[in-house]
mmCIF file of C-alpha atoms and ligand atoms in Angstrom:
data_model
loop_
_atom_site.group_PDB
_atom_site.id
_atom_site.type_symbol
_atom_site.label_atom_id
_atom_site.label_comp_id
_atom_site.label_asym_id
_atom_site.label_seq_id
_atom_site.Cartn_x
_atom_site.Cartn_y
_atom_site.Cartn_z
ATOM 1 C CA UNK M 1 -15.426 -44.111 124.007
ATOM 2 C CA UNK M 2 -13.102 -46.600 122.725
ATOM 3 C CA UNK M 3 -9.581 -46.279 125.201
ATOM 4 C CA UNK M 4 -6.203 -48.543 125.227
ATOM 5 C CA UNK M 5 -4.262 -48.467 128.224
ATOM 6 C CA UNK M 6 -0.763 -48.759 127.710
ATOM 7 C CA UNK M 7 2.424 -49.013 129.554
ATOM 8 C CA UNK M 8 4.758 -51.471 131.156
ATOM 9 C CA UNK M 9 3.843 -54.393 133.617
ATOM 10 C CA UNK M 10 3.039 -53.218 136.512
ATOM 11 C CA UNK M 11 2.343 -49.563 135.495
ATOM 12 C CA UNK M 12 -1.310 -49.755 137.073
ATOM 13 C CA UNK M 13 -3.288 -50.229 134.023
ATOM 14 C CA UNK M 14 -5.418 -53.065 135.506
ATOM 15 C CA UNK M 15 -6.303 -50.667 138.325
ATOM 16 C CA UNK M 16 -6.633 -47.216 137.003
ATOM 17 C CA UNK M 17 -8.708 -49.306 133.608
ATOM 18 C CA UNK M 18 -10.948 -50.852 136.233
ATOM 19 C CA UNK M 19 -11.766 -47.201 137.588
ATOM 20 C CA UNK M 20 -12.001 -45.612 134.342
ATOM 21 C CA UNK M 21 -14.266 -48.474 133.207
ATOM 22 C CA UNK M 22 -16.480 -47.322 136.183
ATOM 23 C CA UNK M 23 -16.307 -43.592 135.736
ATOM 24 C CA UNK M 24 -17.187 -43.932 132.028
ATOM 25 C CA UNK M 25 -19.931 -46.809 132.664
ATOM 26 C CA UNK M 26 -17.929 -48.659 129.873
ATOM 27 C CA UNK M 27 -16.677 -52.432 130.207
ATOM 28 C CA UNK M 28 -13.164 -52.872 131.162
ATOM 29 C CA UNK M 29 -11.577 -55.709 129.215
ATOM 30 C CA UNK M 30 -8.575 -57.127 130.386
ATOM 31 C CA UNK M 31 -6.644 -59.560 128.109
ATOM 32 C CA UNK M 32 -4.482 -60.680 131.140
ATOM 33 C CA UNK M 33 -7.626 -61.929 133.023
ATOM 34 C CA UNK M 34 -9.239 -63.508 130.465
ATOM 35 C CA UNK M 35 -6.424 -65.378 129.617
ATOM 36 C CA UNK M 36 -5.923 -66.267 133.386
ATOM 37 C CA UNK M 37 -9.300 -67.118 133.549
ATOM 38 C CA UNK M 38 -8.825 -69.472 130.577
ATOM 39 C CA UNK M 39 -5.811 -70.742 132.190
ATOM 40 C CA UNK M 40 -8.211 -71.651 135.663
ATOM 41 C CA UNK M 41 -10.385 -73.481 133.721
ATOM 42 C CA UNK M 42 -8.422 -75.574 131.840
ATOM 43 C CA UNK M 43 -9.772 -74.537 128.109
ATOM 44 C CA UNK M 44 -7.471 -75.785 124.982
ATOM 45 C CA UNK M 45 -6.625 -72.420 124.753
ATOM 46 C CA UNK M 46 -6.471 -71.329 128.376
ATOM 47 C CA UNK M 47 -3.401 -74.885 128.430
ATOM 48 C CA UNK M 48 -1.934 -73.616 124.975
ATOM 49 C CA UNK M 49 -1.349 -70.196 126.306
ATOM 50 C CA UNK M 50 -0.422 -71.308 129.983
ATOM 51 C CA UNK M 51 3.714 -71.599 129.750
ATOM 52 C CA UNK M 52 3.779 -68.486 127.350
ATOM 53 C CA UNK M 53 2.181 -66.484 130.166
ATOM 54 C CA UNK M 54 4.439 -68.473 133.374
ATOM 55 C CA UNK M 55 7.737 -67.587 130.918
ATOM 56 C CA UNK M 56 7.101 -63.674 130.940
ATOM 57 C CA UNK M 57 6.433 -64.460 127.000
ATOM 58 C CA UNK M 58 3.201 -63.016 124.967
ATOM 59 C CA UNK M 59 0.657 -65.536 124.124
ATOM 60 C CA UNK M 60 0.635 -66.006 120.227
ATOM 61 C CA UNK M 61 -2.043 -63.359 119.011
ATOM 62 C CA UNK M 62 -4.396 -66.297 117.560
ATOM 63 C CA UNK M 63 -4.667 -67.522 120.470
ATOM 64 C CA UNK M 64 -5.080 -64.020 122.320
ATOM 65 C CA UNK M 65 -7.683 -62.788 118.957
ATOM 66 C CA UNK M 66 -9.458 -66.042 119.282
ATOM 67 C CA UNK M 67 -10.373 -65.184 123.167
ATOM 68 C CA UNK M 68 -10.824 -61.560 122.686
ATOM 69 C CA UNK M 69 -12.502 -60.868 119.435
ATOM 70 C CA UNK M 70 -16.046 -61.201 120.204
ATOM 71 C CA UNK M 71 -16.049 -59.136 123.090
ATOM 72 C CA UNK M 72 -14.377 -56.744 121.186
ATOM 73 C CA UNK M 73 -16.927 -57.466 118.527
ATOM 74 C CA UNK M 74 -19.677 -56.964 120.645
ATOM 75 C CA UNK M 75 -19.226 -53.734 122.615
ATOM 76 C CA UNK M 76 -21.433 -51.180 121.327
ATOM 77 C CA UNK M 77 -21.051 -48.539 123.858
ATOM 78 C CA UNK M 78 -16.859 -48.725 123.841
ATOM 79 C CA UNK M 79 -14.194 -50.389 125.894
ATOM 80 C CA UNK M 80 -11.332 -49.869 128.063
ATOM 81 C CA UNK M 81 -8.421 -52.108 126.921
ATOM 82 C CA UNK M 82 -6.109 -53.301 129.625
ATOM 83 C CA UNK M 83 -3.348 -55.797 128.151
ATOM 84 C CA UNK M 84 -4.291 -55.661 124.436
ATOM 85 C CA UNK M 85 -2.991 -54.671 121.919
ATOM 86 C CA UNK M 86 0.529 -55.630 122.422
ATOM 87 C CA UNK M 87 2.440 -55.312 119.387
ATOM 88 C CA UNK M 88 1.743 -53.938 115.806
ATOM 89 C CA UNK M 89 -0.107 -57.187 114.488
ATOM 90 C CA UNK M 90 -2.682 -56.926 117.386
ATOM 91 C CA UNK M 91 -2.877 -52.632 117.327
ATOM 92 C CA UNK M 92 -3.548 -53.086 112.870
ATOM 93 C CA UNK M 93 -6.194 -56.411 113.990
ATOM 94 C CA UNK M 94 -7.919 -53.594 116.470
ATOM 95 C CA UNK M 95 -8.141 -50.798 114.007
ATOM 96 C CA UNK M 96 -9.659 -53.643 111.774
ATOM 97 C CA UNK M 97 -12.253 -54.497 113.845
ATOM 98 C CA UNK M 98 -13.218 -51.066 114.643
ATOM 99 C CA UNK M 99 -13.276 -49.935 110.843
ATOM 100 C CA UNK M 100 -15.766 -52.704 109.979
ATOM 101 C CA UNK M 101 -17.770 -51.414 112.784
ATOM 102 C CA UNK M 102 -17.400 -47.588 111.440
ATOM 103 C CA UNK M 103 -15.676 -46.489 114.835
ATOM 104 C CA UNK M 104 -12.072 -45.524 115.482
ATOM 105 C CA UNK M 105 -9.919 -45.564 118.774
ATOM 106 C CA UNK M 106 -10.621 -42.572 120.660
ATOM 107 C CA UNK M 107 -7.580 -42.413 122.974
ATOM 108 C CA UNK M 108 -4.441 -44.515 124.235
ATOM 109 C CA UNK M 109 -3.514 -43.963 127.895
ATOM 110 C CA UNK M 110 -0.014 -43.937 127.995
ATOM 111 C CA UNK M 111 1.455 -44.614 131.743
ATOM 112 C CA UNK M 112 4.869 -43.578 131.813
ATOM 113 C CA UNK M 113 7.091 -45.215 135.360
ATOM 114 C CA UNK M 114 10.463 -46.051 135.194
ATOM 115 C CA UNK M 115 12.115 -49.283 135.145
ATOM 116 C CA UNK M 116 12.737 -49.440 138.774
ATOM 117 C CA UNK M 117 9.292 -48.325 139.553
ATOM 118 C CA UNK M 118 7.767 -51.563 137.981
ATOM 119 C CA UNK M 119 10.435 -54.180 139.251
ATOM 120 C CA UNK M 120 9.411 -52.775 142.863
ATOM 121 C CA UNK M 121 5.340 -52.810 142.209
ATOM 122 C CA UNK M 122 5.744 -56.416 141.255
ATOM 123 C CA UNK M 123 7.567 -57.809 143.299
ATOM 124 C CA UNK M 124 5.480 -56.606 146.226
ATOM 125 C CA UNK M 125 1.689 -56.938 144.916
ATOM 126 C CA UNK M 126 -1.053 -59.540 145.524
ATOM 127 C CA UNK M 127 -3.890 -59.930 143.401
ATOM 128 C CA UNK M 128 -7.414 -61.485 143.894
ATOM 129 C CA UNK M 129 -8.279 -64.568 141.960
ATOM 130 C CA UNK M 130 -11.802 -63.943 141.318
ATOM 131 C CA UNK M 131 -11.595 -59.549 140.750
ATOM 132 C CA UNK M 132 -8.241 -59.308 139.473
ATOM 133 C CA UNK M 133 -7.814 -56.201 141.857
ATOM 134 C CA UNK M 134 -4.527 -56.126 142.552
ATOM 135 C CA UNK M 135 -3.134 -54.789 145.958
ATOM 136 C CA UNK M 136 0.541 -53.114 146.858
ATOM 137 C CA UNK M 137 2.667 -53.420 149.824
ATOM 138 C CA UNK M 138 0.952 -51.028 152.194
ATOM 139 C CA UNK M 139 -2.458 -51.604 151.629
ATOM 140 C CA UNK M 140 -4.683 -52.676 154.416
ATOM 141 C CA UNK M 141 -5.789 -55.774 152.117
ATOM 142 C CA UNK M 142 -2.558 -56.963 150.976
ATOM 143 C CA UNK M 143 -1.124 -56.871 154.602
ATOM 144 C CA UNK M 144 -4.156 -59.262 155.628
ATOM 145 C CA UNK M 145 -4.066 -61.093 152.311
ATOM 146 C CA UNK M 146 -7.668 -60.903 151.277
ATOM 147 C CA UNK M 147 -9.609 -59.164 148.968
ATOM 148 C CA UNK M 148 -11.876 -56.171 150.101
ATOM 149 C CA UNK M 149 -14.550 -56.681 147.155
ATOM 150 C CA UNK M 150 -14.510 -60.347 147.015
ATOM 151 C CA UNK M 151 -13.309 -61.829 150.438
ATOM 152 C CA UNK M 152 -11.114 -64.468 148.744
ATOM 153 C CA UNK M 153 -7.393 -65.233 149.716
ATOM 154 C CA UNK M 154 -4.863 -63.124 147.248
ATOM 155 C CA UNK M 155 -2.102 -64.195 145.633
ATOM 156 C CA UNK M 156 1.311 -63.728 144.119
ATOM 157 C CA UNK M 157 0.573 -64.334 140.349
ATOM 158 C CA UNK M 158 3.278 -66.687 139.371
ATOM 159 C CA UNK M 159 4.947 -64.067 136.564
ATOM 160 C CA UNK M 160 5.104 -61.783 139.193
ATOM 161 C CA UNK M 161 8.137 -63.513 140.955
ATOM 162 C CA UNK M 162 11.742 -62.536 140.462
ATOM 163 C CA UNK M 163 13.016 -63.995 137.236
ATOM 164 C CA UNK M 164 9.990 -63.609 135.252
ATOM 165 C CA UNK M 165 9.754 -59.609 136.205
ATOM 166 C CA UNK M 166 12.703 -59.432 134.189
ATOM 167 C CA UNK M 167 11.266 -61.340 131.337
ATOM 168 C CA UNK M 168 7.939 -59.036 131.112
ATOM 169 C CA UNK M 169 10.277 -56.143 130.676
ATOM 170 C CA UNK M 170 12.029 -57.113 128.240
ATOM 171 C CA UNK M 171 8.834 -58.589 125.938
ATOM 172 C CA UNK M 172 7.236 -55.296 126.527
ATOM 173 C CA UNK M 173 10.060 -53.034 125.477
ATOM 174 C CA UNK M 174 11.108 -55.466 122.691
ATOM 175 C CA UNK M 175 7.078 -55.964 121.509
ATOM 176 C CA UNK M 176 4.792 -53.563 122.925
ATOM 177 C CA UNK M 177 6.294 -50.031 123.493
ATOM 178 C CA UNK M 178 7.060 -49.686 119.723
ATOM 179 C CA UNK M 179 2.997 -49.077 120.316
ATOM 180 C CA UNK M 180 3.865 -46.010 121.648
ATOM 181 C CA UNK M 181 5.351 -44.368 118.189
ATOM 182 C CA UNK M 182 2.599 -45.923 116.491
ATOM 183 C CA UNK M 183 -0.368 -44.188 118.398
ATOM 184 C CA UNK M 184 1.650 -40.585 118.540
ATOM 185 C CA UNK M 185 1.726 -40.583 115.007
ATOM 186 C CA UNK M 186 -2.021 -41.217 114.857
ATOM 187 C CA UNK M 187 -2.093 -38.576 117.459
ATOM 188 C CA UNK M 188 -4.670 -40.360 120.197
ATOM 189 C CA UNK M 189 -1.669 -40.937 122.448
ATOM 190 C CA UNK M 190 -1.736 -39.238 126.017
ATOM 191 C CA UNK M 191 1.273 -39.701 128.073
ATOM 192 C CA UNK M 192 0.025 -39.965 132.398
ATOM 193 C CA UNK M 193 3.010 -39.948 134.273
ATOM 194 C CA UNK M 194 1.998 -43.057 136.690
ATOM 195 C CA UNK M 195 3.954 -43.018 139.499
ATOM 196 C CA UNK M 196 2.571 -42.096 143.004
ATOM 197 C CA UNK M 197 -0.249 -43.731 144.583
ATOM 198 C CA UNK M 198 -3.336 -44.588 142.464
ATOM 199 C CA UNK M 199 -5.857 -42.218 143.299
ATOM 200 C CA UNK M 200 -3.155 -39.860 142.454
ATOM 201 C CA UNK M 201 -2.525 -41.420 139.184
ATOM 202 C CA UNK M 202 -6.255 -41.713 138.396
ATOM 203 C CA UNK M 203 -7.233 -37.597 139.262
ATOM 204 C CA UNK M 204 -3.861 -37.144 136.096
ATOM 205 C CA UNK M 205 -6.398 -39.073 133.954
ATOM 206 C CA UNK M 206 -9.526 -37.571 134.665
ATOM 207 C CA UNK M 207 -7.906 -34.106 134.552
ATOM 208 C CA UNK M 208 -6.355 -35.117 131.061
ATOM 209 C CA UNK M 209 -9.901 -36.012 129.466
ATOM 210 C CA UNK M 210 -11.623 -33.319 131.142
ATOM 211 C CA UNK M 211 -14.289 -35.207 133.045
HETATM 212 P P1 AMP N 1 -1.097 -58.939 132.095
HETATM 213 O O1 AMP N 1 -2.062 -59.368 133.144
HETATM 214 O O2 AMP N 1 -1.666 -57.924 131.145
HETATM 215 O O3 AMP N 1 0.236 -58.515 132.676
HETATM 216 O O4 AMP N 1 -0.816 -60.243 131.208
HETATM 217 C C1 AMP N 1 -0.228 -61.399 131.763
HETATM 218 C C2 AMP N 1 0.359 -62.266 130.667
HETATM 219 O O5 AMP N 1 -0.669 -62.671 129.760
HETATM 220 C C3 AMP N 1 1.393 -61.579 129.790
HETATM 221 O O6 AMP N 1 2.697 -61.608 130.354
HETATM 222 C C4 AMP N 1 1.297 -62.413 128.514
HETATM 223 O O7 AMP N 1 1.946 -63.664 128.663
HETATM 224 C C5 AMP N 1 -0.190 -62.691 128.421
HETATM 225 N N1 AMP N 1 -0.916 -61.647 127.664
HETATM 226 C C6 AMP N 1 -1.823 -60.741 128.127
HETATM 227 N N2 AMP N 1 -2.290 -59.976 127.132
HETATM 228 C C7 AMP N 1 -1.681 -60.397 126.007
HETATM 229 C C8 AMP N 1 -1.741 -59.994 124.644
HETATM 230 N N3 AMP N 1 -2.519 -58.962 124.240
HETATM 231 N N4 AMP N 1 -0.961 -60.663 123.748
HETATM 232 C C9 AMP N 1 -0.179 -61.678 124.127
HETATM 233 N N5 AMP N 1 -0.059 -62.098 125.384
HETATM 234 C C10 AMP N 1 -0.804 -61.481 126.337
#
């Protein structure tokens, strides 16, 4: 199955992708980490896209296509997108790349919280360097600070602080929920509502696809 998860920073994609990914024994690709991963290692593009990302701004898509493509390429089984597309230049450059390989998008997961909801998840979350898991307030592992797959020391991703929480919002509703018209009229859009805790979130989704 080809999937997009969409919905607003902080809406859980990363986590309820990751289980879905897992469920569906389907790679979960996550533009957010790959950039971040980029960014770690000091790549041209990884130091191009760096104070895009630490502003709350999107990455310019040729950088973002240029990273993603060929695992988009590649996949043969499907996907779970996590972070991509993001506008309606990156959503027309996936239907693209699906054509030429005769498939389509099966489905957009679309997690619906409110405004406050996400500020709050943000501001309180800690995410492992090496997994990307991401931890709330709460959680055994954030309250110790380290990860409970990997081990490592978590952190507070830098566009997760204050005055870039504000900026993230505004790209997204500016840039990426038009998305959200776009996919309805296609008519692959589900809408999860995505507040409560994840496993809650995640039983909406497998409910939804009937699994
Ligand atoms: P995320 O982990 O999905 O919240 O992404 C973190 C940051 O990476 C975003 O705020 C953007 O700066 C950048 N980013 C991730 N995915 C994309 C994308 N598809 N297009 C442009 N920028 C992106």
């Amino acid at each position: 199955m080809y999937i997009v998860m969409l919905g607003p920073p902080g809406a859980g994609k990363g986590t309820q992708a990751k289980k879905l990914a897992e469920k569906l024994n389907i790679p979960h690709i996550s533009s957010g980490d790959i950039l971040r991963e980029a960014v770690k290692k000091g790549t041209p593009l990884g130091r191009q896209a760096e104070s895009y990302m630490k502003e709350g701004k999107l990455v310019p898509d040729s950088i973002v296509l240029e990273l993603l493509k060929n695992k988009i390429e590649e996949e043969k089984r499907g996907f779970i997108l996590d972070g991509f597309p993001r506008n309606l230049q990156q959503a027309e450059e996936l239907d693209r790349t699906l054509r030429e390989k005769d498939k389509k998008l099966d489905l957009v997961l679309n997690l619906l919280v409110s405004e406050k909801a996400v500020v709050d998840r943000l501001s309180a979350r800690l995410t492992c360097p090496k997994c990307g898991s991401v931890y709330r307030k709460g959680d055994a592992s954030y309250e110790r600070g380290v990860c409970e797959s990997c081990g490592v020391r978590l952190y507070q991703r830098e566009d997760d602080k204050p005055s870039v929480i504000k900026k993230r919002i505004k790209t997204y509703l500016e840039s990426t929920h038009p998305l959200v018209d776009y996919y309805k009229k296609r008519g692959v859009l589900r809408d999860i509502p995505g507040e409560g805790s994840p496993e809650e979130v995640f039983e909406k989704i497998v409910d939804s696809l009937g699994l």
